[in-house]
């Protein structure tokens, strides 16, 4: 009966955008025993698991200090608080990023000043940053978007010349490298997220801040516990933003595997690059870039599909059970909640074009290799449809005239 109703050739194997299950299965015993250890001790807030993780993360990115907190968003807010950012201050950042980059600036009481991005890297355009600096600028917040470090050297020069801090939004970039140094030590304070789909993901929310500045580290440690300097002496008004011991114990297990998982992401990216080139698609589709002196960690593998073809390709892929996502569909300067900044469509043409053209493809470390083939096959088919539709559109006026 099934032979009559099912034709296996036309039922395509689903290609999930991401699955966290195979990764967990590969380390389930280690994770279970780490969780058991915390439950046996019943010490859930901060404590040894958190301080051990802090030491290990500091070692991983070569920072002097690391300070755990409740999320990547809180890491950004706490970083700005420790830098004494206040109402009236300005923080320059990108409009093409996850919402929390800019909302953290507002939550810290300051004003986000958006500048346009570089169309190749999707990261802050350093010349646009230079043009936006005013006497009220207190910090620059570059985002290492999708796992690729922002172009930091021009930002270092600006930071020194204008005496402003750099807060790295490294939430997507743990282990990424720029000229031999890792994300987290490329600015004054680095901020990471342990959201489950980040490269180092916990079993819930979590975050961490890195810095080489011992005084800032002290301040961050106070600010995450209500500004308590010890024995209920409050020097400042902080947050309740701690990393749970349970999360820390799980993250310590996962950190031991992170470099291997990152290499798997990079191998998947290399495979995509080869497949796109082999099918002659690199004129129509722009692939992620990586310079010789950097390490992209591919939290996302985002291609650019221009000429209005992105949404058609996305529809075709999804119709064939191939997962893909748009990060990010609406640039932040035109989000309703930032209307008071007075921006309009057209203010940041590169960010707006990126929002129309990017498409993130499956890249998780355990993705089966042949899934990349299915994804690129799907895009190839969709692109030939787009091309023939474009040809039809060109022929149409002649037909109408005939
Ligand atoms: C995930 C992310 C954040 C926020 O992290 P949470 O842990 O979810 O609060 C901030 N910025 C960027 C670029 C992110 O990708």
mmCIF file of C-alpha atoms and ligand atoms in Angstrom:
data_model
loop_
_atom_site.group_PDB
_atom_site.id
_atom_site.type_symbol
_atom_site.label_atom_id
_atom_site.label_comp_id
_atom_site.label_asym_id
_atom_site.label_seq_id
_atom_site.Cartn_x
_atom_site.Cartn_y
_atom_site.Cartn_z
ATOM 1 C CA UNK A 1 0.000 0.000 0.000
ATOM 2 C CA UNK A 2 2.745 2.382 0.925
ATOM 3 C CA UNK A 3 4.293 1.904 -2.527
ATOM 4 C CA UNK A 4 1.161 3.299 -4.071
ATOM 5 C CA UNK A 5 0.760 6.332 -1.820
ATOM 6 C CA UNK A 6 4.377 7.293 -1.177
ATOM 7 C CA UNK A 7 6.960 7.996 -3.784
ATOM 8 C CA UNK A 8 10.237 8.061 -1.866
ATOM 9 C CA UNK A 9 12.116 9.922 -4.635
ATOM 10 C CA UNK A 10 10.051 13.060 -4.108
ATOM 11 C CA UNK A 11 10.046 13.059 -0.296
ATOM 12 C CA UNK A 12 13.136 15.023 0.594
ATOM 13 C CA UNK A 13 14.944 14.343 3.847
ATOM 14 C CA UNK A 14 14.304 17.265 6.212
ATOM 15 C CA UNK A 15 17.321 19.488 6.857
ATOM 16 C CA UNK A 16 16.855 21.179 10.240
ATOM 17 C CA UNK A 17 18.284 24.662 10.667
ATOM 18 C CA UNK A 18 19.746 23.560 13.984
ATOM 19 C CA UNK A 19 19.436 20.616 16.344
ATOM 20 C CA UNK A 20 20.917 20.662 19.827
ATOM 21 C CA UNK A 21 20.090 17.016 20.480
ATOM 22 C CA UNK A 22 23.079 15.225 18.872
ATOM 23 C CA UNK A 23 25.507 17.456 20.748
ATOM 24 C CA UNK A 24 23.827 16.704 24.036
ATOM 25 C CA UNK A 25 23.775 12.973 23.283
ATOM 26 C CA UNK A 26 27.534 13.030 22.690
ATOM 27 C CA UNK A 27 28.204 14.421 26.196
ATOM 28 C CA UNK A 28 25.087 13.360 28.124
ATOM 29 C CA UNK A 29 26.964 11.325 30.749
ATOM 30 C CA UNK A 30 29.447 14.109 31.506
ATOM 31 C CA UNK A 31 26.613 16.653 31.788
ATOM 32 C CA UNK A 32 24.518 14.430 34.024
ATOM 33 C CA UNK A 33 27.359 13.842 36.432
ATOM 34 C CA UNK A 34 28.190 17.590 36.554
ATOM 35 C CA UNK A 35 24.548 18.393 37.356
ATOM 36 C CA UNK A 36 24.503 15.618 39.959
ATOM 37 C CA UNK A 37 27.556 17.154 41.631
ATOM 38 C CA UNK A 38 25.801 20.525 42.034
ATOM 39 C CA UNK A 39 22.575 18.935 43.268
ATOM 40 C CA UNK A 40 24.492 16.892 45.829
ATOM 41 C CA UNK A 41 26.109 20.062 47.217
ATOM 42 C CA UNK A 42 22.979 22.268 47.019
ATOM 43 C CA UNK A 43 25.083 25.380 46.349
ATOM 44 C CA UNK A 44 23.234 27.027 43.502
ATOM 45 C CA UNK A 45 24.323 30.662 43.480
ATOM 46 C CA UNK A 46 27.853 31.555 42.288
ATOM 47 C CA UNK A 47 30.339 29.448 44.287
ATOM 48 C CA UNK A 48 33.113 27.228 43.048
ATOM 49 C CA UNK A 49 31.532 26.024 39.798
ATOM 50 C CA UNK A 50 31.124 29.634 38.665
ATOM 51 C CA UNK A 51 34.599 30.744 39.748
ATOM 52 C CA UNK A 52 36.155 27.706 38.040
ATOM 53 C CA UNK A 53 34.269 28.476 34.841
ATOM 54 C CA UNK A 54 35.418 32.104 35.093
ATOM 55 C CA UNK A 55 39.030 30.970 35.334
ATOM 56 C CA UNK A 56 38.604 28.607 32.384
ATOM 57 C CA UNK A 57 36.903 31.195 30.156
ATOM 58 C CA UNK A 58 39.588 33.766 31.044
ATOM 59 C CA UNK A 59 42.188 31.220 29.978
ATOM 60 C CA UNK A 60 40.265 30.374 26.807
ATOM 61 C CA UNK A 61 40.285 33.949 25.555
ATOM 62 C CA UNK A 62 43.480 35.046 27.337
ATOM 63 C CA UNK A 63 41.853 37.729 29.506
ATOM 64 C CA UNK A 64 42.988 38.520 33.034
ATOM 65 C CA UNK A 65 39.473 38.285 34.470
ATOM 66 C CA UNK A 66 36.095 36.801 33.608
ATOM 67 C CA UNK A 67 32.883 37.524 35.514
ATOM 68 C CA UNK A 68 29.778 35.386 35.046
ATOM 69 C CA UNK A 69 26.281 36.893 34.917
ATOM 70 C CA UNK A 70 22.704 35.965 34.032
ATOM 71 C CA UNK A 71 22.696 36.612 30.256
ATOM 72 C CA UNK A 72 24.526 38.215 27.353
ATOM 73 C CA UNK A 73 22.130 41.138 27.580
ATOM 74 C CA UNK A 74 22.996 41.678 31.252
ATOM 75 C CA UNK A 75 26.701 41.373 30.392
ATOM 76 C CA UNK A 76 26.320 44.356 28.032
ATOM 77 C CA UNK A 77 24.297 46.361 30.583
ATOM 78 C CA UNK A 78 26.729 45.588 33.441
ATOM 79 C CA UNK A 79 29.712 46.500 31.241
ATOM 80 C CA UNK A 80 28.222 49.908 30.486
ATOM 81 C CA UNK A 81 27.318 50.412 34.173
ATOM 82 C CA UNK A 82 30.891 49.589 35.244
ATOM 83 C CA UNK A 83 32.159 52.166 32.765
ATOM 84 C CA UNK A 84 29.927 54.769 34.474
ATOM 85 C CA UNK A 85 27.892 55.394 31.364
ATOM 86 C CA UNK A 86 25.135 57.825 32.264
ATOM 87 C CA UNK A 87 22.117 59.629 30.832
ATOM 88 C CA UNK A 88 23.290 62.040 28.153
ATOM 89 C CA UNK A 89 26.161 59.775 27.130
ATOM 90 C CA UNK A 90 26.337 58.279 23.667
ATOM 91 C CA UNK A 91 27.412 54.790 22.655
ATOM 92 C CA UNK A 92 28.113 54.130 18.977
ATOM 93 C CA UNK A 93 26.903 50.785 17.620
ATOM 94 C CA UNK A 94 25.508 48.899 14.657
ATOM 95 C CA UNK A 95 21.862 48.867 13.539
ATOM 96 C CA UNK A 96 22.391 45.401 12.000
ATOM 97 C CA UNK A 97 22.536 43.117 15.039
ATOM 98 C CA UNK A 98 20.404 41.383 17.637
ATOM 99 C CA UNK A 99 18.104 43.757 19.513
ATOM 100 C CA UNK A 100 19.947 43.474 22.858
ATOM 101 C CA UNK A 101 23.037 45.269 21.533
ATOM 102 C CA UNK A 102 21.140 48.544 21.369
ATOM 103 C CA UNK A 103 18.582 47.939 24.125
ATOM 104 C CA UNK A 104 21.403 47.430 26.642
ATOM 105 C CA UNK A 105 22.654 50.941 25.867
ATOM 106 C CA UNK A 106 19.193 52.363 26.613
ATOM 107 C CA UNK A 107 18.830 50.227 29.757
ATOM 108 C CA UNK A 108 22.144 51.636 30.988
ATOM 109 C CA UNK A 109 20.592 55.091 30.522
ATOM 110 C CA UNK A 110 22.590 56.192 27.477
ATOM 111 C CA UNK A 111 21.717 56.915 23.860
ATOM 112 C CA UNK A 112 22.542 54.417 21.104
ATOM 113 C CA UNK A 113 24.098 56.174 18.123
ATOM 114 C CA UNK A 114 23.718 53.953 15.077
ATOM 115 C CA UNK A 115 26.187 54.039 12.201
ATOM 116 C CA UNK A 116 26.171 52.002 9.020
ATOM 117 C CA UNK A 117 27.921 48.678 8.474
ATOM 118 C CA UNK A 118 30.514 47.438 6.019
ATOM 119 C CA UNK A 119 28.628 45.458 3.334
ATOM 120 C CA UNK A 120 31.222 42.679 3.130
ATOM 121 C CA UNK A 121 31.760 41.960 6.842
ATOM 122 C CA UNK A 122 28.312 43.078 8.148
ATOM 123 C CA UNK A 123 30.249 44.733 11.001
ATOM 124 C CA UNK A 124 30.643 48.394 11.993
ATOM 125 C CA UNK A 125 32.149 50.602 9.284
ATOM 126 C CA UNK A 126 35.096 52.278 11.099
ATOM 127 C CA UNK A 127 34.856 55.436 8.969
ATOM 128 C CA UNK A 128 31.219 55.819 9.897
ATOM 129 C CA UNK A 129 32.179 55.384 13.562
ATOM 130 C CA UNK A 130 34.825 58.113 13.260
ATOM 131 C CA UNK A 131 32.270 60.488 11.743
ATOM 132 C CA UNK A 132 29.787 59.867 14.575
ATOM 133 C CA UNK A 133 32.072 60.654 17.522
ATOM 134 C CA UNK A 134 31.008 63.681 19.582
ATOM 135 C CA UNK A 135 32.092 65.052 22.963
ATOM 136 C CA UNK A 136 29.280 62.964 24.478
ATOM 137 C CA UNK A 137 30.582 59.661 23.066
ATOM 138 C CA UNK A 138 31.630 57.411 25.958
ATOM 139 C CA UNK A 139 31.977 54.068 24.261
ATOM 140 C CA UNK A 140 31.979 52.195 20.980
ATOM 141 C CA UNK A 141 30.124 48.864 20.949
ATOM 142 C CA UNK A 142 31.261 46.760 17.980
ATOM 143 C CA UNK A 143 29.426 43.479 17.377
ATOM 144 C CA UNK A 144 31.352 40.461 16.111
ATOM 145 C CA UNK A 145 28.361 39.479 14.031
ATOM 146 C CA UNK A 146 27.766 35.831 13.114
ATOM 147 C CA UNK A 147 31.124 34.922 14.738
ATOM 148 C CA UNK A 148 33.433 37.171 12.705
ATOM 149 C CA UNK A 149 35.372 39.853 14.559
ATOM 150 C CA UNK A 150 34.739 43.486 13.706
ATOM 151 C CA UNK A 151 37.611 45.425 12.139
ATOM 152 C CA UNK A 152 39.127 46.496 15.464
ATOM 153 C CA UNK A 153 42.358 48.296 14.637
ATOM 154 C CA UNK A 154 40.722 51.519 13.390
ATOM 155 C CA UNK A 155 38.423 51.380 16.440
ATOM 156 C CA UNK A 156 41.447 51.063 18.768
ATOM 157 C CA UNK A 157 42.902 54.210 17.199
ATOM 158 C CA UNK A 158 39.623 56.092 17.679
ATOM 159 C CA UNK A 159 39.262 54.856 21.264
ATOM 160 C CA UNK A 160 42.745 56.058 22.194
ATOM 161 C CA UNK A 161 42.434 59.392 20.399
ATOM 162 C CA UNK A 162 39.022 60.226 21.873
ATOM 163 C CA UNK A 163 39.472 58.466 25.249
ATOM 164 C CA UNK A 164 36.407 56.271 24.831
ATOM 165 C CA UNK A 165 35.927 52.667 25.934
ATOM 166 C CA UNK A 166 35.219 49.704 23.681
ATOM 167 C CA UNK A 167 32.588 47.184 24.776
ATOM 168 C CA UNK A 168 32.710 44.133 22.524
ATOM 169 C CA UNK A 169 29.391 42.461 21.858
ATOM 170 C CA UNK A 170 31.074 39.075 21.453
ATOM 171 C CA UNK A 171 27.851 37.141 22.161
ATOM 172 C CA UNK A 172 28.150 35.249 18.850
ATOM 173 C CA UNK A 173 31.925 35.053 18.786
ATOM 174 C CA UNK A 174 33.441 32.953 21.562
ATOM 175 C CA UNK A 175 36.797 31.670 20.256
ATOM 176 C CA UNK A 176 36.855 34.045 17.270
ATOM 177 C CA UNK A 177 40.256 35.582 16.523
ATOM 178 C CA UNK A 178 41.481 38.873 15.112
ATOM 179 C CA UNK A 179 45.212 39.138 14.384
ATOM 180 C CA UNK A 180 46.035 36.328 16.789
ATOM 181 C CA UNK A 181 43.942 37.617 19.682
ATOM 182 C CA UNK A 182 40.602 36.263 20.754
ATOM 183 C CA UNK A 183 37.260 38.005 21.017
ATOM 184 C CA UNK A 184 36.880 39.255 24.579
ATOM 185 C CA UNK A 185 40.336 40.871 24.754
ATOM 186 C CA UNK A 186 39.856 43.201 21.756
ATOM 187 C CA UNK A 187 38.331 46.012 23.813
ATOM 188 C CA UNK A 188 37.880 47.296 27.360
ATOM 189 C CA UNK A 189 35.243 44.699 28.301
ATOM 190 C CA UNK A 190 34.063 41.694 26.266
ATOM 191 C CA UNK A 191 30.506 40.372 26.621
ATOM 192 C CA UNK A 192 29.441 36.804 25.870
ATOM 193 C CA UNK A 193 26.135 34.941 25.930
ATOM 194 C CA UNK A 194 25.509 31.311 26.832
ATOM 195 C CA UNK A 195 22.053 31.272 25.206
ATOM 196 C CA UNK A 196 21.500 27.652 24.085
ATOM 197 C CA UNK A 197 22.077 28.305 20.364
ATOM 198 C CA UNK A 198 25.334 30.235 20.841
ATOM 199 C CA UNK A 199 28.571 28.350 20.121
ATOM 200 C CA UNK A 200 28.954 27.668 23.843
ATOM 201 C CA UNK A 201 25.343 27.270 24.959
ATOM 202 C CA UNK A 202 24.002 26.454 28.410
ATOM 203 C CA UNK A 203 20.762 24.790 29.460
ATOM 204 C CA UNK A 204 19.061 28.184 29.709
ATOM 205 C CA UNK A 205 20.239 31.783 29.994
ATOM 206 C CA UNK A 206 23.726 32.820 31.042
ATOM 207 C CA UNK A 207 26.515 35.240 30.176
ATOM 208 C CA UNK A 208 30.032 36.324 31.043
ATOM 209 C CA UNK A 209 32.212 39.439 30.823
ATOM 210 C CA UNK A 210 35.971 39.475 30.213
ATOM 211 C CA UNK A 211 38.478 42.218 30.937
ATOM 212 C CA UNK A 212 42.162 42.845 31.624
ATOM 213 C CA UNK A 213 41.299 45.746 33.937
ATOM 214 C CA UNK A 214 41.328 44.544 37.558
ATOM 215 C CA UNK A 215 39.365 47.548 38.873
ATOM 216 C CA UNK A 216 36.644 47.120 36.270
ATOM 217 C CA UNK A 217 36.478 43.423 37.171
ATOM 218 C CA UNK A 218 35.945 44.327 40.846
ATOM 219 C CA UNK A 219 33.199 46.714 39.896
ATOM 220 C CA UNK A 220 31.533 44.089 37.649
ATOM 221 C CA UNK A 221 31.631 41.556 40.509
ATOM 222 C CA UNK A 222 29.838 44.065 42.762
ATOM 223 C CA UNK A 223 27.352 45.206 40.148
ATOM 224 C CA UNK A 224 26.095 41.665 39.506
ATOM 225 C CA UNK A 225 25.131 41.344 43.220
ATOM 226 C CA UNK A 226 23.202 44.604 43.739
ATOM 227 C CA UNK A 227 26.390 46.677 44.033
ATOM 228 C CA UNK A 228 27.154 44.951 47.327
ATOM 229 C CA UNK A 229 30.773 45.524 48.361
ATOM 230 C CA UNK A 230 30.345 42.908 51.098
ATOM 231 C CA UNK A 231 28.401 42.750 54.355
ATOM 232 C CA UNK A 232 25.460 44.689 52.884
ATOM 233 C CA UNK A 233 27.470 47.786 52.014
ATOM 234 C CA UNK A 234 26.101 49.086 48.748
ATOM 235 C CA UNK A 235 28.453 51.417 46.884
ATOM 236 C CA UNK A 236 26.221 51.563 43.841
ATOM 237 C CA UNK A 237 22.885 50.233 42.598
ATOM 238 C CA UNK A 238 23.571 47.070 40.674
ATOM 239 C CA UNK A 239 21.487 44.224 39.318
ATOM 240 C CA UNK A 240 20.673 40.733 40.501
ATOM 241 C CA UNK A 241 22.478 39.058 37.622
ATOM 242 C CA UNK A 242 24.385 35.937 38.589
ATOM 243 C CA UNK A 243 25.320 32.858 36.657
ATOM 244 C CA UNK A 244 23.781 29.750 38.243
ATOM 245 C CA UNK A 245 26.095 27.031 39.525
ATOM 246 C CA UNK A 246 24.063 24.500 37.505
ATOM 247 C CA UNK A 247 24.705 26.427 34.302
ATOM 248 C CA UNK A 248 28.380 26.863 35.151
ATOM 249 C CA UNK A 249 28.807 23.134 35.780
ATOM 250 C CA UNK A 250 27.249 22.294 32.399
ATOM 251 C CA UNK A 251 29.221 25.003 30.606
ATOM 252 C CA UNK A 252 32.485 23.712 32.072
ATOM 253 C CA UNK A 253 31.795 20.324 30.499
ATOM 254 C CA UNK A 254 30.947 21.927 27.155
ATOM 255 C CA UNK A 255 33.904 24.301 27.149
ATOM 256 C CA UNK A 256 36.204 21.274 26.999
ATOM 257 C CA UNK A 257 34.663 20.399 23.617
ATOM 258 C CA UNK A 258 34.256 23.922 22.243
ATOM 259 C CA UNK A 259 37.315 24.069 20.021
ATOM 260 C CA UNK A 260 36.405 20.769 18.357
ATOM 261 C CA UNK A 261 32.836 22.008 17.751
ATOM 262 C CA UNK A 262 34.171 25.271 16.348
ATOM 263 C CA UNK A 263 36.383 23.343 13.928
ATOM 264 C CA UNK A 264 33.300 21.360 12.845
ATOM 265 C CA UNK A 265 31.456 24.632 12.141
ATOM 266 C CA UNK A 266 34.443 25.854 10.139
ATOM 267 C CA UNK A 267 34.586 22.598 8.174
ATOM 268 C CA UNK A 268 30.867 22.942 7.352
ATOM 269 C CA UNK A 269 31.516 26.501 6.149
ATOM 270 C CA UNK A 270 34.421 25.335 3.978
ATOM 271 C CA UNK A 271 32.186 22.645 2.476
ATOM 272 C CA UNK A 272 29.496 25.219 1.643
ATOM 273 C CA UNK A 273 32.119 27.450 0.037
ATOM 274 C CA UNK A 274 33.300 24.591 -2.165
ATOM 275 C CA UNK A 275 29.796 23.509 -3.135
ATOM 276 C CA UNK A 276 28.705 27.046 -4.050
ATOM 277 C CA UNK A 277 31.836 27.480 -6.174
ATOM 278 C CA UNK A 278 31.433 24.053 -7.823
ATOM 279 C CA UNK A 279 27.878 24.946 -8.898
ATOM 280 C CA UNK A 280 28.953 28.309 -10.294
ATOM 281 C CA UNK A 281 26.762 30.230 -7.847
ATOM 282 C CA UNK A 282 29.330 32.662 -6.500
ATOM 283 C CA UNK A 283 28.436 35.393 -9.027
ATOM 284 C CA UNK A 284 24.847 35.474 -7.806
ATOM 285 C CA UNK A 285 25.410 34.784 -4.120
ATOM 286 C CA UNK A 286 27.965 36.349 -1.832
ATOM 287 C CA UNK A 287 29.550 34.004 0.682
ATOM 288 C CA UNK A 288 30.863 34.960 4.157
ATOM 289 C CA UNK A 289 34.360 36.420 4.121
ATOM 290 C CA UNK A 290 37.327 35.459 6.242
ATOM 291 C CA UNK A 291 40.694 37.220 6.144
ATOM 292 C CA UNK A 292 43.954 35.271 6.493
ATOM 293 C CA UNK A 293 44.636 36.759 9.936
ATOM 294 C CA UNK A 294 41.319 35.958 11.538
ATOM 295 C CA UNK A 295 39.256 33.016 12.761
ATOM 296 C CA UNK A 296 35.557 33.121 11.970
ATOM 297 C CA UNK A 297 33.618 30.829 14.349
ATOM 298 C CA UNK A 298 30.407 30.693 12.282
ATOM 299 C CA UNK A 299 27.710 31.025 14.886
ATOM 300 C CA UNK A 300 25.854 31.671 11.630
ATOM 301 C CA UNK A 301 26.785 31.048 8.001
ATOM 302 C CA UNK A 302 24.993 33.900 6.264
ATOM 303 C CA UNK A 303 24.998 34.312 2.499
ATOM 304 C CA UNK A 304 23.788 37.367 0.599
ATOM 305 C CA UNK A 305 21.252 36.835 -2.152
ATOM 306 C CA UNK A 306 20.742 40.165 -3.953
ATOM 307 C CA UNK A 307 18.341 41.394 -6.685
ATOM 308 C CA UNK A 308 15.213 40.695 -4.668
ATOM 309 C CA UNK A 309 15.758 36.944 -4.872
ATOM 310 C CA UNK A 310 16.298 36.208 -1.161
ATOM 311 C CA UNK A 311 12.652 35.705 -0.191
ATOM 312 C CA UNK A 312 11.991 33.425 -3.179
ATOM 313 C CA UNK A 313 14.988 31.269 -2.314
ATOM 314 C CA UNK A 314 13.900 31.105 1.329
ATOM 315 C CA UNK A 315 10.387 30.049 0.319
ATOM 316 C CA UNK A 316 11.740 27.340 -1.981
ATOM 317 C CA UNK A 317 14.049 25.958 0.712
ATOM 318 C CA UNK A 318 11.352 25.911 3.365
ATOM 319 C CA UNK A 319 8.945 24.271 0.914
ATOM 320 C CA UNK A 320 11.510 21.500 0.626
ATOM 321 C CA UNK A 321 11.915 21.151 4.402
ATOM 322 C CA UNK A 322 15.292 22.886 4.417
ATOM 323 C CA UNK A 323 15.690 25.151 7.451
ATOM 324 C CA UNK A 324 16.979 28.697 6.946
ATOM 325 C CA UNK A 325 16.557 31.972 8.820
ATOM 326 C CA UNK A 326 16.832 35.708 8.291
ATOM 327 C CA UNK A 327 19.139 37.399 10.794
ATOM 328 C CA UNK A 328 18.066 40.189 11.003
ATOM 329 C CA UNK A 329 14.959 41.154 9.029
ATOM 330 C CA UNK A 330 14.453 44.656 10.473
ATOM 331 C CA UNK A 331 17.431 46.928 11.169
ATOM 332 C CA UNK A 332 17.279 48.422 14.644
ATOM 333 C CA UNK A 333 17.113 52.098 13.599
ATOM 334 C CA UNK A 334 13.605 51.547 12.231
ATOM 335 C CA UNK A 335 12.282 49.519 15.166
ATOM 336 C CA UNK A 336 9.262 51.277 16.711
ATOM 337 C CA UNK A 337 10.853 51.393 20.171
ATOM 338 C CA UNK A 338 13.726 53.528 18.816
ATOM 339 C CA UNK A 339 11.434 56.003 17.018
ATOM 340 C CA UNK A 340 12.515 58.789 19.374
ATOM 341 C CA UNK A 341 15.986 58.642 17.798
ATOM 342 C CA UNK A 342 14.348 60.118 14.690
ATOM 343 C CA UNK A 343 15.664 57.721 12.066
ATOM 344 C CA UNK A 344 13.908 56.796 8.844
ATOM 345 C CA UNK A 345 14.283 54.229 6.106
ATOM 346 C CA UNK A 346 17.274 55.209 3.982
ATOM 347 C CA UNK A 347 19.467 56.409 6.860
ATOM 348 C CA UNK A 348 21.703 53.304 6.815
ATOM 349 C CA UNK A 349 21.513 51.858 3.313
ATOM 350 C CA UNK A 350 24.039 49.057 3.901
ATOM 351 C CA UNK A 351 22.257 47.764 7.000
ATOM 352 C CA UNK A 352 18.930 47.959 5.180
ATOM 353 C CA UNK A 353 20.270 46.112 2.122
ATOM 354 C CA UNK A 354 21.745 43.421 4.384
ATOM 355 C CA UNK A 355 18.331 42.952 6.035
ATOM 356 C CA UNK A 356 16.790 42.364 2.601
ATOM 357 C CA UNK A 357 19.513 40.036 1.322
ATOM 358 C CA UNK A 358 20.947 37.843 4.101
ATOM 359 C CA UNK A 359 20.001 34.221 4.578
ATOM 360 C CA UNK A 360 21.444 32.031 7.350
ATOM 361 C CA UNK A 361 21.955 28.364 6.431
ATOM 362 C CA UNK A 362 22.308 25.347 8.757
ATOM 363 C CA UNK A 363 25.847 25.250 10.209
ATOM 364 C CA UNK A 364 25.633 23.518 13.627
ATOM 365 C CA UNK A 365 28.664 21.327 14.380
ATOM 366 C CA UNK A 366 26.857 17.968 14.173
ATOM 367 C CA UNK A 367 25.129 18.746 10.857
ATOM 368 C CA UNK A 368 25.481 15.691 8.574
ATOM 369 C CA UNK A 369 27.867 16.561 5.718
ATOM 370 C CA UNK A 370 25.357 15.689 2.982
ATOM 371 C CA UNK A 371 22.924 18.277 4.372
ATOM 372 C CA UNK A 372 25.176 20.986 2.966
ATOM 373 C CA UNK A 373 24.757 19.348 -0.456
ATOM 374 C CA UNK A 374 20.969 19.356 -0.065
ATOM 375 C CA UNK A 375 21.002 23.029 0.956
ATOM 376 C CA UNK A 376 23.166 24.105 -1.982
ATOM 377 C CA UNK A 377 21.154 21.944 -4.411
ATOM 378 C CA UNK A 378 18.007 23.644 -3.143
ATOM 379 C CA UNK A 379 19.495 27.109 -3.588
ATOM 380 C CA UNK A 380 20.755 26.182 -7.050
ATOM 381 C CA UNK A 381 17.278 25.083 -8.157
ATOM 382 C CA UNK A 382 15.687 28.176 -6.629
ATOM 383 C CA UNK A 383 18.198 30.451 -8.358
ATOM 384 C CA UNK A 384 17.537 28.936 -11.788
ATOM 385 C CA UNK A 385 13.827 29.566 -11.204
ATOM 386 C CA UNK A 386 14.655 33.175 -10.291
ATOM 387 C CA UNK A 387 16.756 33.531 -13.447
ATOM 388 C CA UNK A 388 14.071 32.188 -15.757
ATOM 389 C CA UNK A 389 11.496 34.468 -14.120
ATOM 390 C CA UNK A 390 13.846 37.398 -14.674
ATOM 391 C CA UNK A 391 14.204 36.354 -18.326
ATOM 392 C CA UNK A 392 10.414 36.178 -18.679
ATOM 393 C CA UNK A 393 10.118 39.655 -17.241
ATOM 394 C CA UNK A 394 12.584 40.936 -19.843
ATOM 395 C CA UNK A 395 10.771 39.185 -22.705
ATOM 396 C CA UNK A 396 7.344 40.391 -21.582
ATOM 397 C CA UNK A 397 7.501 43.898 -23.145
ATOM 398 C CA UNK A 398 8.321 42.343 -26.550
ATOM 399 C CA UNK A 399 5.356 39.994 -26.249
ATOM 400 C CA UNK A 400 3.098 42.866 -25.301
ATOM 401 C CA UNK A 401 4.319 44.850 -28.304
ATOM 402 C CA UNK A 402 3.786 41.949 -30.692
HETATM 403 C C1 LIG B 1 22.517 36.489 21.822
HETATM 404 C C2 LIG B 1 22.975 37.893 21.658
HETATM 405 C C3 LIG B 1 22.840 38.847 22.672
HETATM 406 C C4 LIG B 1 22.088 38.611 23.946
HETATM 407 O O1 LIG B 1 22.405 37.486 24.636
HETATM 408 P P1 LIG B 1 21.334 36.836 25.680
HETATM 409 O O2 LIG B 1 22.148 35.864 26.424
HETATM 410 O O3 LIG B 1 20.258 36.219 24.853
HETATM 411 O O4 LIG B 1 20.814 37.926 26.536
HETATM 412 C C5 LIG B 1 23.376 40.103 22.463
HETATM 413 N N1 LIG B 1 23.971 40.423 21.313
HETATM 414 C C6 LIG B 1 24.091 39.555 20.296
HETATM 415 C C7 LIG B 1 24.789 39.980 19.043
HETATM 416 C C8 LIG B 1 23.590 38.266 20.434
HETATM 417 O O5 LIG B 1 23.689 37.412 19.408
#
